[in-house]
Amino acid sequence: ATENKAVITLFGATGDLAKRKLYTALFKLYQKGYLQDHFALLGTSRHEYSDEEFQEVVRQSIKDVEETRTGEAQDFSKHFFYKSHDVTKPEHYTILKKRIEELDKQFGTEGNRLFYMSMAPQFFGTIAMNLKKQGLLSDDGFNRLVIEKPFGRDFDSAKKLNDELSETFNENQIFRIDHYLGKEMVQNIQALRFGNTIIESLWNNRYIDNIQVTLSEKLGVEERAGYYDHSGALRDMVQNHIMQIVAQLAMEQPVSFTDTDVRVEKIKALRSLRVYTPSEAAANFVRGQYDAGDGTEAYRSADGVDPESGTETFVAAKLMFDNYRWSGVPFYVRTGKKLADKFTRIDVVFKKPLIDIFADPRNESDQSLNSNVLTIFVEPKSGFAMQLNAKRAGQGFTTQPVDLKYLQSDTDKKESPEPYERLFHDALEGNHTNFASWAEIAYAWKFVDVIRKLWDIEKPQFPNYTPGSMGPAASDELLARDGRKWVYRL
Ligand code: NAD
């Protein structure tokens, strides 16, 4: 592995995300040699910690990762330093600046700086502005900004945030995290499509009937209720993760598999996504909120949630791309909390053969052939399956659907990095492939804003689905209207 050299400044170093994901991700990069002697992390947040106390926090956070040699976690933690800091006080940045410069010298990081914002998004703009004003950027190495979600609440606030960041960083220096893009099987969409003639040659409206994307969660809002009640599934899942997945499914083949070329195609795809009029949006979007049941309380009864809350915990939608490849092919997407199971999958439903020679010609309702379905299992299992029609063994002639299936082995799974490990590494390498560009985010917000505005005005009939189901009945009706069904159903 090639060593990455940098001083990482982490805003929100004592937060939940840092402790649950970020330190583990960095430790794994250290174990694999992507980080060696020449890196340091300067943690900041409001808490008062000494360097030693912070190093203990880091060791606690990574304690479940097996060491590859004794003393490894200890050695790793010695690269961590701490300064308490209030992001709104300009004078505090001067202290950080001095410390970063010292660490740069001490660890020989060649002026490379990575700033990681992992705190409440209302501070993102302020931090970026102060990084520039107080001179925290280096002149010799790279300066990069990694920024957590959410990126705005709507197009206007996202644009404002982006303008603020752009005062300090240019687009090539900004890495907007969408951790779904760090998932192995989301990245595999491109291998599957552009590495296989039998797939890519059928990947269009001549052969595909519809595409379904499901991001299903079993948990409710849990401790994030206060945040979630002001956000909802549309902002929390659709605008970012679902849009990114859909863009990868819909995009044209990039000229090369580089971040610049992939971006161009994703942006083009999102540009051709049909932005609905308000009445079209109302017809093509379904929202839901979970009720009590399955031994759990209703969303509205959760701590921190308005008892009359109109926040959606479920969204289903029909998306249309107005371009030559996809004209007429609906992309159905859905996501929700307190559903039957936790999983993410993509189902690509192919058209049936034009003529079914196996059907009984005297019986019009006899349809023996199923649609071919390519399923991409994103998580928790990773792999794909292709459903084909085959002859049922035995006398006579009937067909039945059979599966060709590939599931990643446990060894493969162990070897694939967690999203945050991969994304941290990409950012250190300066590779944008798995991050969202501003243009993509802007198109996604414009698409989502239409329905959000409508939903903010109209009072929903909530709650409308039971925990353990796959959402409200209207989600099934959205497809039934078109004579279709969700491939995954209970
Ligand atoms: P958190 O509330 O647990 O942590 C926030 C951190 O910011 C703390 O270290 C706190 O001390 C610090 N902080 C707050 N106000 C400050 C101030 N004025 N000055 C200096 N420091 C201050 O938040 P989190 O859950 O770790 O989330 C961080 C970011 O990651 C958010 O943007 C969130 O949306 C995103 N995110 C979190 C998760 C998750 O699983 N926790 C998942 C995806 C994205």
XYZ file of C-alpha atoms and ligand atoms in Angstrom:
534
model
C 0.000 0.000 0.000
C 1.143 3.520 -0.756
C 1.276 5.688 2.316
C -0.937 8.779 2.427
C 0.579 11.736 4.200
C -1.610 14.375 5.796
C -2.702 16.241 8.872
C -6.394 15.566 9.297
C -8.346 18.172 11.239
C -11.588 16.707 12.473
C -14.402 19.001 13.567
C -16.755 17.080 15.845
C -14.097 14.679 17.126
C -16.105 13.614 20.171
C -19.317 13.029 18.216
C -21.189 9.826 17.599
C -20.047 9.408 14.014
C -16.383 9.934 14.851
C -16.489 7.390 17.630
C -18.570 4.792 15.823
C -17.101 4.996 12.337
C -14.290 7.403 11.626
C -11.583 6.201 14.028
C -12.201 2.595 13.076
C -11.937 3.509 9.399
C -8.616 5.270 9.971
C -7.303 2.399 12.077
C -8.025 -0.055 9.278
C -6.198 2.170 6.810
C -3.299 2.191 9.264
C -3.318 -1.591 9.514
C -3.223 -1.883 5.743
C -0.381 0.610 5.433
C -2.328 3.411 3.726
C -1.517 5.431 6.801
C 1.874 4.916 8.380
C 4.212 7.279 10.193
C 3.362 10.434 8.310
C -0.086 11.322 9.485
C -1.661 13.051 12.448
C -5.221 13.834 13.378
C -6.106 16.972 15.247
C -9.480 16.490 16.892
C -11.604 19.426 17.954
C -14.979 19.893 19.578
C -16.431 21.734 22.513
C -15.294 19.217 25.128
C -12.143 19.822 27.138
C -9.687 16.973 26.654
C -5.965 16.559 26.971
C -4.181 14.768 24.124
C -3.903 11.693 26.379
C -7.618 11.685 27.172
C -8.454 12.007 23.512
C -6.106 9.163 22.624
C -7.976 7.059 25.148
C -11.267 7.968 23.415
C -9.740 6.815 20.128
C -8.490 3.533 21.628
C -11.916 2.884 23.126
C -13.538 3.516 19.749
C -11.350 0.962 17.962
C -11.234 -1.663 20.685
C -13.298 -4.165 18.703
C -10.902 -4.186 15.776
C -8.417 -7.038 16.072
C -4.801 -5.926 16.172
C -2.459 -7.369 13.558
C 0.430 -6.941 16.011
C 0.652 -6.116 19.695
C 0.805 -2.442 20.502
C -0.751 -1.489 17.169
C -3.734 0.376 18.618
C -1.439 2.139 21.061
C 0.949 3.238 18.304
C -1.951 4.361 16.153
C -3.480 6.458 18.923
C -0.194 8.360 19.315
C -1.003 10.105 16.052
C -4.039 11.771 17.640
C -4.088 15.209 19.250
C -6.759 17.447 20.574
C -7.739 21.096 20.989
C -11.059 22.180 22.349
C -12.591 24.729 20.108
C -15.726 26.716 19.538
C -16.267 26.893 15.811
C -17.917 30.276 16.047
C -14.877 31.995 17.645
C -12.375 33.220 15.040
C -9.534 33.431 17.577
C -9.783 29.687 18.191
C -8.765 29.009 14.603
C -5.434 30.694 15.206
C -4.744 28.125 17.901
C -5.644 25.306 15.525
C -3.471 26.791 12.818
C -0.434 26.805 15.055
C -1.069 23.240 16.153
C -1.556 21.986 12.578
C 1.743 23.570 11.546
C 3.537 21.901 14.444
C 2.023 18.517 13.599
C 2.930 18.944 9.958
C 6.594 19.375 10.933
C 6.570 16.664 13.576
C 5.031 14.018 11.291
C 6.484 15.152 7.980
C 3.135 15.424 6.250
C 4.438 17.685 3.465
C 1.814 20.385 3.903
C -1.116 18.071 3.065
C -4.274 19.050 4.897
C -7.591 17.328 5.091
C -10.397 19.056 6.968
C -13.285 16.836 7.962
C -16.561 18.368 9.109
C -18.521 15.960 11.232
C -20.841 18.155 13.219
C -24.134 19.951 13.003
C -24.441 21.240 9.412
C -25.313 24.789 10.451
C -21.587 25.205 11.260
C -20.191 24.002 7.926
C -20.204 27.431 6.307
C -18.705 29.184 9.327
C -15.877 26.674 9.605
C -14.974 26.900 5.928
C -14.953 30.687 6.060
C -12.698 30.755 9.096
C -10.302 28.204 7.621
C -9.586 30.707 4.915
C -9.733 33.920 6.934
C -7.448 32.638 9.659
C -5.077 31.083 7.127
C -5.364 27.390 7.957
C -4.834 26.229 4.401
C -1.342 25.245 3.384
C 0.572 26.623 0.426
C 2.602 23.568 -0.483
C 0.550 20.364 -0.088
C -3.093 19.639 -0.839
C -6.053 21.207 0.948
C -9.205 19.134 0.967
C -12.549 19.328 2.664
C -14.638 16.292 3.531
C -18.149 17.190 4.497
C -20.879 15.099 6.083
C -24.500 15.050 5.152
C -26.988 16.659 5.068
C -25.978 19.045 2.303
C -28.741 21.601 2.746
C -32.478 21.253 3.416
C -33.589 22.307 -0.049
C -32.020 23.774 -3.162
C -31.728 27.297 -1.746
C -30.008 26.317 1.495
C -27.754 23.847 -0.335
C -26.757 26.570 -2.769
C -26.034 28.951 0.076
C -23.858 26.333 1.773
C -22.076 25.557 -1.452
C -21.413 29.240 -2.085
C -19.959 29.551 1.397
C -17.704 26.537 0.930
C -16.670 27.806 -2.486
C -15.207 30.930 -0.897
C -12.497 28.690 0.531
C -12.436 25.480 -1.491
C -12.909 24.805 -5.170
C -15.030 21.898 -6.389
C -11.962 19.667 -6.798
C -11.122 20.115 -3.143
C -14.576 19.281 -1.782
C -15.601 15.706 -0.965
C -19.287 15.454 -0.049
C -19.962 12.242 1.801
C -22.764 9.955 0.737
C -21.858 6.761 2.511
C -24.034 4.686 0.170
C -21.452 5.414 -2.502
C -18.894 3.680 -0.309
C -20.790 0.412 -0.378
C -19.262 -2.451 -2.325
C -22.385 -3.399 -4.263
C -23.274 0.157 -5.194
C -19.841 0.384 -6.784
C -20.463 -2.982 -8.373
C -23.336 -1.510 -10.414
C -20.731 -0.115 -12.763
C -18.759 -3.357 -13.004
C -21.930 -5.253 -13.689
C -23.123 -2.837 -16.338
C -19.968 -1.848 -18.154
C -18.121 -5.127 -17.742
C -20.784 -7.408 -19.208
C -22.044 -7.398 -22.766
C -25.113 -9.422 -21.845
C -26.155 -6.814 -19.322
C -25.265 -3.502 -20.904
C -26.649 -4.444 -24.306
C -30.055 -4.998 -22.707
C -29.834 -1.976 -20.422
C -32.429 0.257 -22.064
C -36.112 0.782 -22.727
C -36.269 -1.912 -25.400
C -35.649 -4.669 -22.896
C -36.200 -3.253 -19.437
C -39.740 -2.848 -18.180
C -39.013 -1.056 -14.928
C -36.349 -0.665 -12.238
C -37.012 -0.798 -8.495
C -34.796 0.497 -5.733
C -35.597 -0.333 -2.111
C -33.774 1.006 0.949
C -35.607 -0.663 3.778
C -34.939 -0.151 7.472
C -36.250 -2.244 10.303
C -35.487 0.241 13.063
C -37.584 3.271 13.924
C -36.143 6.701 14.621
C -34.488 5.699 17.926
C -32.308 8.487 19.419
C -32.244 10.581 16.259
C -35.916 11.520 16.638
C -35.329 15.214 17.320
C -33.235 15.591 14.173
C -35.381 13.298 12.073
C -38.644 15.052 12.833
C -37.292 18.163 11.079
C -35.937 16.175 8.189
C -38.055 13.187 7.119
C -37.354 10.365 4.702
C -37.473 12.519 1.578
C -34.536 14.662 2.712
C -32.788 11.985 4.740
C -32.770 9.195 2.124
C -34.295 10.125 -1.221
C -32.483 13.343 -2.096
C -29.068 11.811 -1.479
C -28.738 8.001 -1.367
C -31.581 7.077 -3.671
C -30.701 9.760 -6.198
C -27.083 8.630 -6.256
C -28.033 4.999 -6.809
C -30.535 5.901 -9.494
C -27.961 8.070 -11.258
C -25.564 5.127 -11.456
C -28.279 2.893 -12.852
C -29.402 5.426 -15.422
C -26.122 6.951 -16.585
C -24.473 6.361 -19.948
C -21.138 4.598 -20.197
C -18.380 6.995 -19.122
C -15.480 7.591 -21.510
C -13.151 6.147 -18.878
C -13.521 4.968 -15.329
C -12.106 8.118 -13.791
C -13.851 10.440 -11.390
C -14.119 13.243 -13.943
C -15.701 11.071 -16.615
C -18.076 9.280 -14.232
C -19.263 12.606 -12.864
C -20.068 13.949 -16.279
C -22.357 10.978 -16.941
C -24.069 11.058 -13.555
C -24.798 14.741 -13.988
C -26.175 14.136 -17.474
C -28.431 11.398 -16.133
C -29.795 13.614 -13.376
C -30.353 16.413 -15.855
C -32.670 14.177 -17.798
C -34.678 13.185 -14.735
C -38.141 14.614 -15.268
C -38.840 17.380 -12.769
C -42.506 17.067 -11.964
C -45.112 19.765 -11.915
C -46.836 19.939 -8.506
C -49.778 17.846 -9.697
C -47.498 15.235 -11.312
C -45.490 15.108 -8.105
C -48.622 14.525 -6.066
C -49.560 11.636 -8.346
C -46.113 10.034 -8.374
C -45.070 10.306 -4.748
C -46.416 8.441 -1.732
C -45.608 9.270 1.857
C -46.163 7.294 5.017
C -45.625 7.358 8.740
C -45.557 4.313 10.951
C -48.160 3.557 13.540
C -47.859 1.555 16.744
C -47.693 -2.207 16.393
C -45.298 -5.129 16.434
C -44.714 -4.340 20.100
C -43.361 -0.838 19.367
C -44.726 2.658 19.736
C -45.940 4.872 16.906
C -43.554 7.408 15.378
C -45.609 10.227 16.874
C -45.146 8.820 20.375
C -41.340 8.735 20.138
C -39.347 11.028 22.393
C -38.577 14.313 20.678
C -41.297 13.930 18.032
C -44.229 16.309 17.758
C -47.341 14.275 18.743
C -49.092 15.687 15.650
C -46.036 15.308 13.452
C -46.578 15.290 9.698
C -43.026 14.047 9.060
C -42.827 11.105 6.666
C -40.959 7.971 7.704
C -41.670 6.353 4.348
C -41.480 7.508 0.739
C -42.244 5.704 -2.487
C -41.993 7.378 -5.856
C -42.036 6.851 -9.565
C -39.231 8.583 -11.443
C -38.973 9.062 -15.187
C -35.918 9.908 -17.274
C -36.582 11.808 -20.446
C -33.800 10.519 -22.621
C -33.322 8.103 -25.463
C -32.251 5.193 -23.298
C -34.966 5.387 -20.664
C -37.976 6.991 -22.224
C -41.057 5.178 -20.893
C -39.248 3.118 -18.221
C -40.333 3.938 -14.673
C -37.837 3.829 -11.848
C -39.789 2.995 -8.702
C -38.005 3.839 -5.479
C -38.980 3.425 -1.857
C -37.461 3.792 1.563
C -38.822 3.706 5.061
C -38.375 2.986 8.705
C -39.998 0.187 10.702
C -40.423 -1.943 7.612
C -40.314 -5.728 7.427
C -36.557 -6.074 7.271
C -33.275 -4.207 6.947
C -31.891 -4.409 3.414
C -31.044 -2.487 0.281
C -31.699 -4.015 -3.112
C -32.215 -3.110 -6.725
C -34.543 -5.106 -8.959
C -34.280 -4.692 -12.694
C -37.385 -6.136 -14.310
C -37.015 -7.099 -17.966
C -39.838 -7.222 -20.482
C -41.482 -10.546 -21.088
C -40.990 -12.310 -24.412
C -43.390 -10.766 -26.925
C -45.032 -14.101 -27.529
C -45.452 -16.811 -24.945
C -45.457 -20.038 -26.938
C -45.916 -22.087 -23.783
C -49.224 -20.542 -22.782
C -52.456 -22.370 -23.507
C -53.919 -20.501 -26.518
C -57.476 -21.459 -25.453
C -57.029 -19.850 -22.059
C -56.299 -16.119 -22.285
C -55.417 -15.755 -18.646
C -52.808 -18.516 -18.789
C -49.417 -16.865 -18.557
C -46.616 -19.217 -17.793
C -43.622 -16.961 -18.221
C -42.297 -14.704 -15.526
C -40.316 -11.552 -16.202
C -36.573 -11.950 -16.003
C -35.375 -10.039 -12.983
C -31.833 -9.000 -12.208
C -31.552 -8.320 -8.492
C -28.572 -6.539 -7.008
C -28.337 -7.211 -3.288
C -26.534 -4.242 -1.770
C -26.816 -5.155 1.906
C -26.753 -6.954 4.258
C -25.923 -9.710 1.787
C -23.956 -8.572 -1.245
C -24.328 -10.074 -4.662
C -26.764 -10.482 -7.474
C -29.281 -12.900 -8.861
C -30.792 -13.353 -12.281
C -34.198 -14.891 -12.504
C -34.766 -16.902 -15.654
C -37.547 -19.164 -16.875
C -36.758 -22.851 -17.133
C -38.681 -26.018 -17.754
C -40.090 -27.593 -14.655
C -38.675 -31.097 -14.391
C -41.030 -33.965 -15.165
C -43.788 -35.003 -17.535
C -45.621 -32.382 -19.565
C -44.356 -28.889 -20.226
C -44.599 -26.087 -17.735
C -42.015 -23.462 -16.889
C -40.845 -22.139 -13.580
C -38.593 -19.263 -12.516
C -35.078 -20.261 -11.433
C -32.276 -18.161 -9.995
C -28.680 -17.792 -11.100
C -27.118 -16.397 -8.007
C -23.820 -14.989 -6.824
C -23.375 -13.981 -3.218
C -20.175 -12.609 -1.825
C -18.404 -15.053 0.442
C -17.655 -14.199 4.040
C -13.973 -13.863 3.133
C -14.801 -11.350 0.395
C -17.042 -9.526 2.809
C -14.279 -9.341 5.376
C -11.950 -7.964 2.780
C -14.247 -5.266 1.472
C -13.665 -2.089 3.392
C -16.469 -0.415 5.281
C -17.836 2.642 3.444
C -16.037 5.124 5.677
C -12.708 3.363 5.255
C -13.015 3.445 1.499
C -14.209 7.044 1.405
C -11.479 8.283 3.750
C -8.933 6.596 1.541
C -10.443 8.061 -1.624
C -10.376 11.549 -0.117
C -6.735 11.117 0.919
C -5.972 10.000 -2.646
C -7.985 12.873 -4.122
C -10.353 10.528 -5.961
C -13.878 11.942 -6.371
C -15.578 8.919 -7.954
C -17.532 8.017 -4.848
C -18.533 11.500 -3.768
C -21.404 13.659 -4.880
C -20.618 16.723 -6.960
C -22.399 20.019 -6.507
C -24.248 19.698 -9.816
C -25.641 16.287 -8.833
C -26.795 17.616 -5.496
C -28.353 20.653 -7.095
C -30.401 18.569 -9.569
C -31.463 16.187 -6.832
C -32.708 19.052 -4.657
C -34.587 20.672 -7.491
C -36.346 17.397 -8.131
C -37.174 16.821 -4.477
C -38.158 20.424 -3.680
C -41.335 20.220 -5.759
C -42.796 17.428 -3.690
C -41.455 18.798 -0.418
C -43.257 22.106 -0.955
C -46.465 20.289 -1.678
C -46.176 18.045 1.354
C -45.405 20.989 3.605
C -48.736 22.544 2.682
C -51.026 19.516 2.620
C -51.738 17.784 5.883
C -51.155 14.039 5.578
C -53.399 11.262 6.869
C -50.873 9.856 9.314
C -50.133 7.314 10.679
C -50.817 5.051 7.714
C -48.699 1.916 7.943
C -47.952 -0.738 10.502
C -44.461 -1.658 11.650
C -43.263 -4.832 9.984
C -45.112 -4.105 6.728
C -43.599 -2.701 3.522
C -45.258 0.686 3.936
C -48.703 2.119 3.185
C -51.096 0.536 0.700
C -50.638 3.544 -1.584
C -47.087 2.358 -2.284
C -48.425 -0.845 -3.838
C -51.103 1.131 -5.661
C -48.441 3.343 -7.234
C -47.267 0.277 -9.174
C -50.632 -1.453 -9.495
C -51.868 1.613 -11.370
C -49.270 0.796 -14.036
C -50.099 -2.918 -13.933
C -46.931 -3.698 -11.959
C -45.874 -5.027 -8.556
C -42.917 -4.581 -6.269
C -40.617 -7.556 -6.818
C -39.864 -7.696 -3.112
C -43.156 -7.936 -1.250
C -44.418 -9.729 1.783
P -22.851 14.602 17.390
O -23.894 15.545 17.847
O -22.721 13.287 18.060
O -21.433 15.318 17.480
C -21.242 16.677 17.189
C -19.816 17.100 17.528
O -19.688 18.499 17.285
C -19.404 16.895 18.968
O -18.040 16.501 18.975
C -19.570 18.294 19.577
O -18.733 18.514 20.690
C -19.162 19.161 18.429
N -19.711 20.519 18.476
C -21.018 20.887 18.506
N -21.134 22.222 18.562
C -19.886 22.740 18.543
C -19.333 24.061 18.561
N -20.104 25.180 18.619
N -18.001 24.189 18.512
C -17.212 23.107 18.473
N -17.665 21.848 18.465
C -18.983 21.647 18.500
O -23.072 14.427 15.811
P -22.728 13.132 14.917
O -23.843 12.152 15.049
O -21.352 12.678 15.181
O -22.853 13.710 13.446
C -21.861 14.510 12.854
C -22.171 14.736 11.397
O -22.217 13.488 10.729
C -23.503 15.407 11.124
O -23.379 16.205 9.989
C -24.421 14.246 10.825
O -25.500 14.612 10.031
C -23.461 13.340 10.080
N -23.841 11.925 10.091
C -23.897 11.217 11.258
C -24.212 9.879 11.252
C -24.253 9.079 12.523
O -24.448 7.866 12.415
N -24.046 9.651 13.674
C -24.486 9.235 10.049
C -24.418 9.972 8.865
C -24.085 11.316 8.913
